Amino acid sequence: MGNEDAVFYSRVLTELTLSFHIIYATVGVGIPLMIMIAQWVGIKKQDEHYILLARRCTRGFVISVAVGVVTGTAIGLQLSLLWPNFMQLAGNVIALPLFMEIFAFFFEAIFLGIYLYTWDRFENQKKHLLLLIPVAIGASMSAVFITIVNAFMNAPRGFDLVNGQLINVSPVLAMFNPAMPTKVAHVVVTAYMTSAFVLAAIGAYRLLKGSNHLYHKKAVFLMMKLGLIFSIATAVMGDFSGKYLAEYQPEKLAAAEWHFESEKGAPLILYGILDNGEVKYALKIPAALSILAHGLPNAEVIGLANFPKDEVPPLYIHYLFDTMVTIGMWLILVALVYVAGIWKSWPFIQTRWFHWLIVLGGPLAVLAIETGWWLDEVGRQPWILRGIMQTKHAATISQQVDTMLLLFVGLYLVLGIGSVVVLIRMFRKNPVEQELADRQAEKAGELT
């Protein structure tokens, strides 16, 4: 295996790890907020259904945290093993956010343990709810700090480059790079959105399987409302991201939009195919790319022809962008129709086919997260550290990366299948109806 093969397998293994980790990391960031909101609503309304929703979500959240820890550790290991030249060059700069991410996780884990083992130990449930605040903050801050590392790779700053060495390093300045605000906001908000739609999908699936319990209906309604709020917020963050790319990474925006020649009033291109450099069968929205990039319909958008060919990202990222945007718009539409339908008492939203649309929203939201990350990482190519170090110069020259890839594939299969089996058995052995009955029996015993 030559050096080119080592680079290829290093990229495949890193992409596999990130793709697997992002599923558990996303729900790990978003679920604590969903738990906190459900418990707060339950306390406020004195509704046992929402309290139970918080309890059951917490149990599932623990499993996702456990798997997320393993895959997160694998990412840290692979940074050093697969990308040693990158870590040697930039390690001192990104060490601070990496350390702070670990601190945020420990902060989350400590309070999560306390929260788990103090259910029913507080007479005032509001005090128990307070324990969840640091859990939610810690989970979100973990996402913030690790995303800062990714933002630095897209917009490196906070150092001087002299003879191939980074000197005069300012880690704080490096953290607050131009890419940080939009990337952090987009990642955190999409984690909340995805978690809401995943939980709504689970509730809708239980309704489809024959359960007509009010618990599931309340869970779906609450999560679809939250899904609507965060999906709209995601669209807003996406608009800000487009304006960031237009200013700082115009080659990524141009590649994602198949925008080859600089022009004013540039159209937004969705779908289509490339035939000898010509875009065919695409949906073109007039002036929309200029609005996305600069907020003005007549603004000029830089085309790919202005960049060296060896610095142009792979053009297939256009389809990743299309997939992400299409799913995002679809989720907003379904959530909006559902929430409006509940308030207006539209009968069709309680039909099986509409419940299937809600169920489909869960995996689609996860797919949108995946395509968004692939777009971000592949769209930065050929750079691992934009403008400073190319990916091919950052990778290991080890000849055993292909073996590592097989070993990690086996690990992820075990973790993925194992976590799903554990979650299914956990909730199948503790159905909602039985758990509510047990809770009522406990309360009756306390009164007597």
Tab-separated table of C-alpha atoms in Angstrom:
chain	number	residue	atom	x	y	z
A	1	MET	CA	0.000	0.000	0.000
A	2	GLY	CA	1.495	3.349	-1.089
A	3	ASN	CA	1.181	6.780	0.449
A	4	GLU	CA	-1.824	7.608	-1.723
A	5	ASP	CA	-3.576	4.511	-0.416
A	6	ALA	CA	-2.741	5.536	3.156
A	7	VAL	CA	-4.337	8.942	2.540
A	8	PHE	CA	-7.399	7.321	0.972
A	9	TYR	CA	-7.949	4.835	3.795
A	10	SER	CA	-7.283	7.523	6.399
A	11	ARG	CA	-10.001	9.657	4.856
A	12	VAL	CA	-12.424	6.727	4.639
A	13	LEU	CA	-11.831	5.714	8.253
A	14	THR	CA	-12.182	9.286	9.508
A	15	GLU	CA	-15.380	9.781	7.517
A	16	LEU	CA	-16.780	6.488	8.806
A	17	THR	CA	-15.995	7.416	12.402
A	18	LEU	CA	-17.469	10.895	12.105
A	19	SER	CA	-20.564	9.571	10.307
A	20	PHE	CA	-21.201	7.023	13.041
A	21	HIS	CA	-20.316	9.320	15.920
A	22	ILE	CA	-22.453	12.204	14.689
A	23	ILE	CA	-25.646	10.168	15.163
A	24	TYR	CA	-25.007	9.559	18.859
A	25	ALA	CA	-23.397	12.965	19.382
A	26	THR	CA	-26.389	14.748	17.859
A	27	VAL	CA	-28.982	13.060	20.050
A	28	GLY	CA	-26.567	13.367	22.967
A	29	VAL	CA	-26.616	17.133	22.538
A	30	GLY	CA	-30.317	17.528	21.784
A	31	ILE	CA	-32.045	14.993	24.032
A	32	PRO	CA	-31.146	16.718	27.366
A	33	LEU	CA	-32.997	19.852	26.255
A	34	MET	CA	-35.993	17.737	25.199
A	35	ILE	CA	-35.964	16.012	28.605
A	36	MET	CA	-35.768	19.340	30.409
A	37	ILE	CA	-38.662	20.812	28.435
A	38	ALA	CA	-40.811	17.687	28.907
A	39	GLN	CA	-40.204	17.628	32.655
A	40	TRP	CA	-40.828	21.378	32.955
A	41	VAL	CA	-44.136	21.042	31.071
A	42	GLY	CA	-45.090	18.098	33.276
A	43	ILE	CA	-44.374	20.028	36.469
A	44	LYS	CA	-46.140	23.139	35.212
A	45	LYS	CA	-49.246	21.256	34.085
A	46	GLN	CA	-49.005	18.618	36.839
A	47	ASP	CA	-49.210	16.062	34.043
A	48	GLU	CA	-47.727	12.641	34.759
A	49	HIS	CA	-47.444	11.860	31.040
A	50	TYR	CA	-44.812	14.533	30.415
A	51	ILE	CA	-42.940	13.536	33.563
A	52	LEU	CA	-42.855	9.948	32.313
A	53	LEU	CA	-41.688	11.166	28.902
A	54	ALA	CA	-38.726	12.834	30.608
A	55	ARG	CA	-37.921	9.681	32.577
A	56	ARG	CA	-38.048	7.365	29.567
A	57	CYS	CA	-36.012	9.726	27.392
A	58	THR	CA	-33.371	9.890	30.124
A	59	ARG	CA	-32.921	6.117	30.068
A	60	GLY	CA	-32.412	6.094	26.316
A	61	PHE	CA	-30.106	9.113	26.566
A	62	VAL	CA	-27.733	7.204	28.849
A	63	ILE	CA	-27.212	4.573	26.130
A	64	SER	CA	-26.447	7.215	23.508
A	65	VAL	CA	-23.960	8.875	25.870
A	66	ALA	CA	-22.141	5.576	26.432
A	67	VAL	CA	-21.746	4.912	22.698
A	68	GLY	CA	-20.900	8.560	22.035
A	69	VAL	CA	-18.040	8.369	24.521
A	70	VAL	CA	-16.525	5.380	22.719
A	71	THR	CA	-16.805	6.910	19.254
A	72	GLY	CA	-15.638	10.312	20.500
A	73	THR	CA	-12.569	8.665	21.978
A	74	ALA	CA	-11.975	6.952	18.622
A	75	ILE	CA	-11.996	10.344	16.888
A	76	GLY	CA	-9.391	11.696	19.289
A	77	LEU	CA	-7.270	8.598	18.750
A	78	GLN	CA	-7.546	8.831	14.976
A	79	LEU	CA	-6.538	12.500	14.927
A	80	SER	CA	-3.142	11.482	16.273
A	81	LEU	CA	-2.763	8.169	14.444
A	82	LEU	CA	-4.121	9.078	11.014
A	83	TRP	CA	-3.262	12.768	10.799
A	84	PRO	CA	0.053	13.154	12.671
A	85	ASN	CA	1.403	15.945	10.449
A	86	PHE	CA	-1.719	18.010	11.016
A	87	MET	CA	-1.577	17.493	14.777
A	88	GLN	CA	2.132	18.350	14.829
A	89	LEU	CA	1.438	21.610	13.003
A	90	ALA	CA	-1.847	22.685	14.604
A	91	GLY	CA	-1.985	20.672	17.839
A	92	ASN	CA	-0.915	23.555	20.068
A	93	VAL	CA	-3.570	25.809	18.581
A	94	ILE	CA	-6.565	23.475	18.939
A	95	ALA	CA	-5.541	21.864	22.239
A	96	LEU	CA	-7.582	24.376	24.273
A	97	PRO	CA	-11.024	23.663	22.756
A	98	LEU	CA	-10.289	19.922	22.797
A	99	PHE	CA	-9.509	20.123	26.511
A	100	MET	CA	-12.588	22.267	27.173
A	101	GLU	CA	-14.743	19.731	25.325
A	102	ILE	CA	-13.564	17.021	27.723
A	103	PHE	CA	-14.264	19.314	30.685
A	104	ALA	CA	-17.780	20.006	29.367
A	105	PHE	CA	-18.431	16.274	29.069
A	106	PHE	CA	-17.327	15.608	32.646
A	107	PHE	CA	-19.518	18.499	33.802
A	108	GLU	CA	-22.455	16.898	31.986
A	109	ALA	CA	-21.716	13.367	33.210
A	110	ILE	CA	-21.436	14.333	36.885
A	111	PHE	CA	-24.793	16.071	36.981
A	112	LEU	CA	-26.401	13.391	34.811
A	113	GLY	CA	-25.477	10.780	37.417
A	114	ILE	CA	-26.928	12.920	40.202
A	115	TYR	CA	-30.071	13.598	38.162
A	116	LEU	CA	-30.593	9.899	37.400
A	117	TYR	CA	-30.307	8.727	40.992
A	118	THR	CA	-32.430	11.441	42.549
A	119	TRP	CA	-35.738	10.767	40.825
A	120	ASP	CA	-38.545	10.907	43.448
A	121	ARG	CA	-36.091	12.035	46.139
A	122	PHE	CA	-37.210	15.661	46.025
A	123	GLU	CA	-40.553	16.746	47.399
A	124	ASN	CA	-40.317	19.765	45.124
A	125	GLN	CA	-39.749	18.418	41.612
A	126	LYS	CA	-38.559	21.835	40.438
A	127	LYS	CA	-35.373	21.285	42.457
A	128	HIS	CA	-34.793	17.999	40.643
A	129	LEU	CA	-35.346	19.765	37.329
A	130	LEU	CA	-32.572	22.229	38.222
A	131	LEU	CA	-30.080	19.333	38.122
A	132	LEU	CA	-30.842	18.898	34.428
A	133	ILE	CA	-29.776	22.426	33.520
A	134	PRO	CA	-26.016	21.708	33.834
A	135	VAL	CA	-26.548	18.444	31.927
A	136	ALA	CA	-28.120	20.307	29.006
A	137	ILE	CA	-25.495	23.056	29.181
A	138	GLY	CA	-22.635	20.554	29.321
A	139	ALA	CA	-23.998	18.579	26.367
A	140	SER	CA	-24.389	21.707	24.257
A	141	MET	CA	-20.993	23.079	25.235
A	142	SER	CA	-19.367	19.800	24.189
A	143	ALA	CA	-20.789	20.404	20.734
A	144	VAL	CA	-19.656	24.033	20.829
A	145	PHE	CA	-16.020	23.242	21.636
A	146	ILE	CA	-15.601	20.367	19.197
A	147	THR	CA	-17.243	22.430	16.451
A	148	ILE	CA	-14.780	25.238	17.188
A	149	VAL	CA	-11.991	22.817	16.210
A	150	ASN	CA	-13.748	22.159	12.898
A	151	ALA	CA	-14.311	25.893	12.393
A	152	PHE	CA	-10.593	26.524	12.924
A	153	MET	CA	-9.782	24.039	10.168
A	154	ASN	CA	-12.005	26.031	7.806
A	155	ALA	CA	-10.811	29.493	8.881
A	156	PRO	CA	-7.432	29.178	10.631
A	157	ARG	CA	-6.211	32.208	12.576
A	158	GLY	CA	-4.531	33.089	15.890
A	159	PHE	CA	-0.911	32.365	14.884
A	160	ASP	CA	1.924	33.340	12.565
A	161	LEU	CA	3.266	30.871	10.003
A	162	VAL	CA	7.063	31.018	9.756
A	163	ASN	CA	9.081	28.376	7.897
A	164	GLY	CA	6.211	25.901	8.119
A	165	GLN	CA	5.821	26.360	11.877
A	166	LEU	CA	2.972	28.018	13.738
A	167	ILE	CA	4.361	30.589	16.179
A	168	ASN	CA	2.928	33.405	18.314
A	169	VAL	CA	-0.068	31.159	18.968
A	170	SER	CA	-3.165	32.713	20.538
A	171	PRO	CA	-5.575	29.839	21.283
A	172	VAL	CA	-8.417	32.189	22.243
A	173	LEU	CA	-8.099	34.146	18.988
A	174	ALA	CA	-7.947	30.835	17.109
A	175	MET	CA	-11.159	29.710	18.807
A	176	PHE	CA	-13.019	32.864	17.844
A	177	ASN	CA	-12.329	32.519	14.144
A	178	PRO	CA	-14.715	33.791	11.440
A	179	ALA	CA	-16.286	30.356	10.893
A	180	MET	CA	-17.074	29.804	14.581
A	181	PRO	CA	-20.386	31.717	15.030
A	182	THR	CA	-22.276	30.213	12.104
A	183	LYS	CA	-20.874	26.692	12.484
A	184	VAL	CA	-21.516	26.478	16.216
A	185	ALA	CA	-25.032	27.870	15.931
A	186	HIS	CA	-25.878	25.570	13.025
A	187	VAL	CA	-24.567	22.434	14.739
A	188	VAL	CA	-26.306	23.075	18.072
A	189	VAL	CA	-29.660	24.061	16.561
A	190	THR	CA	-29.693	21.086	14.175
A	191	ALA	CA	-28.970	18.771	17.128
A	192	TYR	CA	-32.070	20.104	18.889
A	193	MET	CA	-34.109	19.800	15.686
A	194	THR	CA	-32.993	16.240	14.961
A	195	SER	CA	-33.617	15.068	18.529
A	196	ALA	CA	-37.147	16.478	18.458
A	197	PHE	CA	-38.011	14.750	15.182
A	198	VAL	CA	-36.464	11.446	16.299
A	199	LEU	CA	-38.551	11.441	19.494
A	200	ALA	CA	-41.659	12.446	17.532
A	201	ALA	CA	-40.998	9.577	15.119
A	202	ILE	CA	-40.808	7.090	17.994
A	203	GLY	CA	-44.135	8.307	19.413
A	204	ALA	CA	-45.824	8.201	16.003
A	205	TYR	CA	-44.496	4.678	15.436
A	206	ARG	CA	-46.071	3.509	18.698
A	207	LEU	CA	-49.389	4.987	17.550
A	208	LEU	CA	-49.061	3.106	14.266
A	209	LYS	CA	-48.356	-0.141	16.126
A	210	GLY	CA	-51.751	0.049	17.790
A	211	SER	CA	-51.178	2.017	20.967
A	212	ASN	CA	-53.751	4.785	21.295
A	213	HIS	CA	-52.424	5.973	24.624
A	214	LEU	CA	-52.647	9.681	25.364
A	215	TYR	CA	-48.977	9.614	26.424
A	216	HIS	CA	-47.804	8.992	22.860
A	217	LYS	CA	-50.131	11.653	21.420
A	218	LYS	CA	-48.807	14.233	23.876
A	219	ALA	CA	-45.217	13.212	23.169
A	220	VAL	CA	-45.705	13.573	19.403
A	221	PHE	CA	-47.389	16.958	19.745
A	222	LEU	CA	-44.725	18.375	22.069
A	223	MET	CA	-41.840	17.126	19.932
A	224	MET	CA	-43.392	18.258	16.663
A	225	LYS	CA	-43.842	21.748	18.103
A	226	LEU	CA	-40.201	21.793	19.151
A	227	GLY	CA	-39.197	20.299	15.799
A	228	LEU	CA	-41.004	23.127	13.995
A	229	ILE	CA	-39.280	25.800	16.093
A	230	PHE	CA	-35.799	24.365	15.663
A	231	SER	CA	-36.222	23.504	11.973
A	232	ILE	CA	-37.114	27.133	11.243
A	233	ALA	CA	-34.120	28.206	13.329
A	234	THR	CA	-31.973	25.792	11.297
A	235	ALA	CA	-33.119	27.431	8.055
A	236	VAL	CA	-32.149	30.838	9.451
A	237	MET	CA	-28.723	29.505	10.488
A	238	GLY	CA	-28.345	28.014	7.008
A	239	ASP	CA	-28.873	31.461	5.513
A	240	PHE	CA	-26.137	32.882	7.747
A	241	SER	CA	-23.866	29.990	6.746
A	242	GLY	CA	-24.371	30.820	3.067
A	243	LYS	CA	-23.293	34.403	3.680
A	244	TYR	CA	-20.236	33.209	5.604
A	245	LEU	CA	-19.219	30.924	2.738
A	246	ALA	CA	-19.655	33.695	0.191
A	247	GLU	CA	-17.183	35.859	2.095
A	248	TYR	CA	-14.641	33.367	3.440
A	249	GLN	CA	-14.986	30.124	1.406
A	250	PRO	CA	-16.482	31.149	-1.946
A	251	GLU	CA	-15.065	28.073	-3.671
A	252	LYS	CA	-17.126	25.780	-1.408
A	253	LEU	CA	-20.330	27.739	-2.075
A	254	ALA	CA	-19.655	27.784	-5.824
A	255	ALA	CA	-18.972	24.032	-5.921
A	256	ALA	CA	-22.097	23.257	-3.888
A	257	GLU	CA	-24.174	25.360	-6.293
A	258	TRP	CA	-22.430	24.392	-9.553
A	259	HIS	CA	-21.776	28.081	-10.069
A	260	PHE	CA	-18.976	28.190	-12.628
A	261	GLU	CA	-18.867	31.787	-13.870
A	262	SER	CA	-19.009	34.906	-11.707
A	263	GLU	CA	-22.216	36.800	-12.326
A	264	LYS	CA	-24.711	39.174	-10.802
A	265	GLY	CA	-28.197	37.948	-10.011
A	266	ALA	CA	-26.916	34.364	-9.792
A	267	PRO	CA	-29.629	31.680	-9.696
A	268	LEU	CA	-29.795	28.969	-7.067
A	269	ILE	CA	-29.394	25.586	-8.774
A	270	LEU	CA	-31.130	22.569	-7.257
A	271	TYR	CA	-30.723	18.991	-8.497
A	272	GLY	CA	-29.821	18.438	-12.168
A	273	ILE	CA	-26.837	16.679	-13.718
A	274	LEU	CA	-23.521	17.813	-15.197
A	275	ASP	CA	-22.964	16.987	-18.859
A	276	ASN	CA	-19.514	18.101	-20.110
A	277	GLY	CA	-19.537	21.035	-17.737
A	278	GLU	CA	-23.108	22.013	-18.618
A	279	VAL	CA	-25.873	21.862	-16.018
A	280	LYS	CA	-28.973	20.072	-17.300
A	281	TYR	CA	-32.414	19.228	-15.879
A	282	ALA	CA	-31.856	21.493	-12.862
A	283	LEU	CA	-34.362	23.609	-10.976
A	284	LYS	CA	-33.097	27.189	-11.122
A	285	ILE	CA	-34.436	29.863	-8.781
A	286	PRO	CA	-33.590	33.266	-10.258
A	287	ALA	CA	-31.299	35.526	-8.165
A	288	ALA	CA	-31.670	33.217	-5.145
A	289	LEU	CA	-27.943	32.439	-4.902
A	290	SER	CA	-27.121	36.157	-4.854
A	291	ILE	CA	-29.657	36.616	-2.069
A	292	LEU	CA	-28.254	33.619	-0.141
A	293	ALA	CA	-24.673	34.844	-0.566
A	294	HIS	CA	-25.037	38.597	-0.074
A	295	GLY	CA	-28.667	39.353	0.738
A	296	LEU	CA	-29.161	41.305	-2.509
A	297	PRO	CA	-30.740	39.965	-5.735
A	298	ASN	CA	-28.211	41.745	-7.980
A	299	ALA	CA	-25.081	40.950	-5.975
A	300	GLU	CA	-22.183	39.272	-7.771
A	301	VAL	CA	-21.316	35.721	-6.768
A	302	ILE	CA	-17.808	34.423	-7.504
A	303	GLY	CA	-17.692	31.366	-9.787
A	304	LEU	CA	-15.403	28.336	-9.798
A	305	ALA	CA	-13.542	29.650	-12.843
A	306	ASN	CA	-11.826	32.151	-10.518
A	307	PHE	CA	-10.060	29.419	-8.537
A	308	PRO	CA	-7.164	27.092	-9.410
A	309	LYS	CA	-8.458	23.706	-10.529
A	310	ASP	CA	-6.476	21.890	-7.847
A	311	GLU	CA	-8.259	23.948	-5.138
A	312	VAL	CA	-11.808	23.286	-6.345
A	313	PRO	CA	-13.811	20.952	-4.034
A	314	PRO	CA	-15.428	17.806	-5.499
A	315	LEU	CA	-18.530	18.828	-7.433
A	316	TYR	CA	-20.665	16.004	-6.053
A	317	ILE	CA	-21.140	18.088	-2.901
A	318	HIS	CA	-23.933	19.757	-4.902
A	319	TYR	CA	-26.082	16.701	-4.245
A	320	LEU	CA	-25.227	16.770	-0.547
A	321	PHE	CA	-26.394	20.379	-0.398
A	322	ASP	CA	-29.585	19.523	-2.287
A	323	THR	CA	-30.355	16.607	0.029
A	324	MET	CA	-29.791	18.663	3.170
A	325	VAL	CA	-31.931	21.592	1.995
A	326	THR	CA	-34.730	19.396	0.630
A	327	ILE	CA	-35.035	17.440	3.877
A	328	GLY	CA	-34.950	20.644	5.924
A	329	MET	CA	-37.806	22.189	3.936
A	330	TRP	CA	-39.777	18.939	4.097
A	331	LEU	CA	-39.454	18.742	7.879
A	332	ILE	CA	-40.617	22.339	8.279
A	333	LEU	CA	-43.654	21.610	6.081
A	334	VAL	CA	-44.685	18.411	7.883
A	335	ALA	CA	-44.245	19.966	11.333
A	336	LEU	CA	-46.139	23.104	10.344
A	337	VAL	CA	-49.055	21.126	8.927
A	338	TYR	CA	-49.168	18.886	12.016
A	339	VAL	CA	-49.106	21.712	14.563
A	340	ALA	CA	-51.656	23.746	12.595
A	341	GLY	CA	-53.761	20.618	12.189
A	342	ILE	CA	-53.883	20.013	15.935
A	343	TRP	CA	-55.008	23.550	16.612
A	344	LYS	CA	-57.541	23.522	13.756
A	345	SER	CA	-58.683	19.925	14.416
A	346	TRP	CA	-57.902	18.709	10.918
A	347	PRO	CA	-58.836	14.997	10.885
A	348	PHE	CA	-56.224	13.864	8.334
A	349	ILE	CA	-53.289	14.492	10.693
A	350	GLN	CA	-54.480	11.575	12.829
A	351	THR	CA	-54.507	9.163	9.894
A	352	ARG	CA	-52.009	6.376	9.441
A	353	TRP	CA	-50.409	7.878	6.336
A	354	PHE	CA	-49.673	11.155	8.120
A	355	HIS	CA	-48.245	9.287	11.114
A	356	TRP	CA	-45.945	7.543	8.649
A	357	LEU	CA	-44.751	10.961	7.461
A	358	ILE	CA	-43.871	11.810	11.064
A	359	VAL	CA	-42.066	8.478	11.482
A	360	LEU	CA	-40.123	9.174	8.280
A	361	GLY	CA	-39.068	12.548	9.717
A	362	GLY	CA	-36.783	10.878	12.275
A	363	PRO	CA	-34.396	9.091	9.875
A	364	LEU	CA	-34.636	11.972	7.393
A	365	ALA	CA	-33.466	14.424	10.049
A	366	VAL	CA	-30.500	12.139	10.804
A	367	LEU	CA	-29.739	11.907	7.068
A	368	ALA	CA	-29.792	15.713	6.845
A	369	ILE	CA	-27.246	15.874	9.675
A	370	GLU	CA	-25.018	13.374	7.869
A	371	THR	CA	-25.181	15.121	4.495
A	372	GLY	CA	-24.509	18.452	6.193
A	373	TRP	CA	-21.305	17.123	7.762
A	374	TRP	CA	-20.210	15.446	4.534
A	375	LEU	CA	-20.812	18.741	2.726
A	376	ASP	CA	-18.724	20.598	5.278
A	377	GLU	CA	-15.808	18.151	5.320
A	378	VAL	CA	-15.653	17.259	1.618
A	379	GLY	CA	-16.330	20.875	0.655
A	380	ARG	CA	-13.122	21.921	2.434
A	381	GLN	CA	-11.001	19.675	0.228
A	382	PRO	CA	-8.207	19.639	-0.810
A	383	TRP	CA	-7.397	21.389	2.487
A	384	ILE	CA	-7.318	19.935	5.980
A	385	LEU	CA	-6.250	23.363	7.253
A	386	ARG	CA	-7.598	25.770	4.658
A	387	GLY	CA	-4.889	27.657	2.813
A	388	ILE	CA	-2.070	26.162	4.895
A	389	MET	CA	-1.976	22.357	4.734
A	390	GLN	CA	-3.544	20.009	2.210
A	391	THR	CA	-5.102	16.736	3.280
A	392	LYS	CA	-2.605	14.612	1.351
A	393	HIS	CA	0.264	16.191	3.302
A	394	ALA	CA	-1.385	15.682	6.691
A	395	ALA	CA	-1.987	11.938	6.645
A	396	THR	CA	0.058	9.112	8.054
A	397	ILE	CA	2.361	7.029	5.869
A	398	SER	CA	1.532	3.871	7.820
A	399	GLN	CA	0.731	0.845	5.686
A	400	GLN	CA	-1.742	-0.643	8.158
A	401	VAL	CA	-4.602	1.858	7.853
A	402	ASP	CA	-6.683	-0.575	5.793
A	403	THR	CA	-6.487	-3.087	8.661
A	404	MET	CA	-7.499	-0.366	11.114
A	405	LEU	CA	-10.477	0.391	8.905
A	406	LEU	CA	-11.704	-3.212	9.085
A	407	LEU	CA	-11.271	-3.312	12.871
A	408	PHE	CA	-13.226	-0.097	13.370
A	409	VAL	CA	-15.969	-1.267	11.016
A	410	GLY	CA	-16.360	-4.293	13.280
A	411	LEU	CA	-16.411	-2.079	16.376
A	412	TYR	CA	-19.081	0.219	14.958
A	413	LEU	CA	-21.234	-2.720	13.887
A	414	VAL	CA	-21.119	-4.098	17.428
A	415	LEU	CA	-21.854	-0.704	18.978
A	416	GLY	CA	-24.610	0.150	16.528
A	417	ILE	CA	-26.441	-3.179	16.670
A	418	GLY	CA	-25.849	-3.529	20.411
A	419	SER	CA	-27.209	-0.091	21.272
A	420	VAL	CA	-30.333	-0.605	19.148
A	421	VAL	CA	-31.009	-4.023	20.711
A	422	VAL	CA	-30.538	-2.660	24.234
A	423	LEU	CA	-32.873	0.285	23.595
A	424	ILE	CA	-35.581	-1.909	22.052
A	425	ARG	CA	-35.468	-4.415	24.904
A	426	MET	CA	-35.328	-1.677	27.529
A	427	PHE	CA	-38.576	-0.058	26.390
A	428	ARG	CA	-40.332	-3.240	25.269
A	429	LYS	CA	-39.994	-4.681	28.781
A	430	ASN	CA	-41.261	-1.432	30.293
A	431	PRO	CA	-44.275	-0.345	28.242
A	432	VAL	CA	-45.841	3.028	28.971
A	433	GLU	CA	-49.095	1.506	30.200
A	434	GLN	CA	-47.335	-0.681	32.782
A	435	GLU	CA	-45.083	2.111	33.936
A	436	LEU	CA	-47.998	4.498	34.455
A	437	ALA	CA	-49.868	1.815	36.381
A	438	ASP	CA	-46.842	1.213	38.597
A	439	ARG	CA	-46.496	4.943	39.235
A	440	GLN	CA	-50.147	5.228	40.219
A	441	ALA	CA	-49.801	2.220	42.532
A	442	GLU	CA	-46.775	3.808	44.196
A	443	LYS	CA	-48.651	7.029	44.779
A	444	ALA	CA	-51.645	5.149	46.163
A	445	GLY	CA	-49.340	3.299	48.547
A	446	GLU	CA	-47.798	6.556	49.727
A	447	LEU	CA	-51.239	8.005	50.445
A	448	THR	CA	-52.277	5.001	52.473
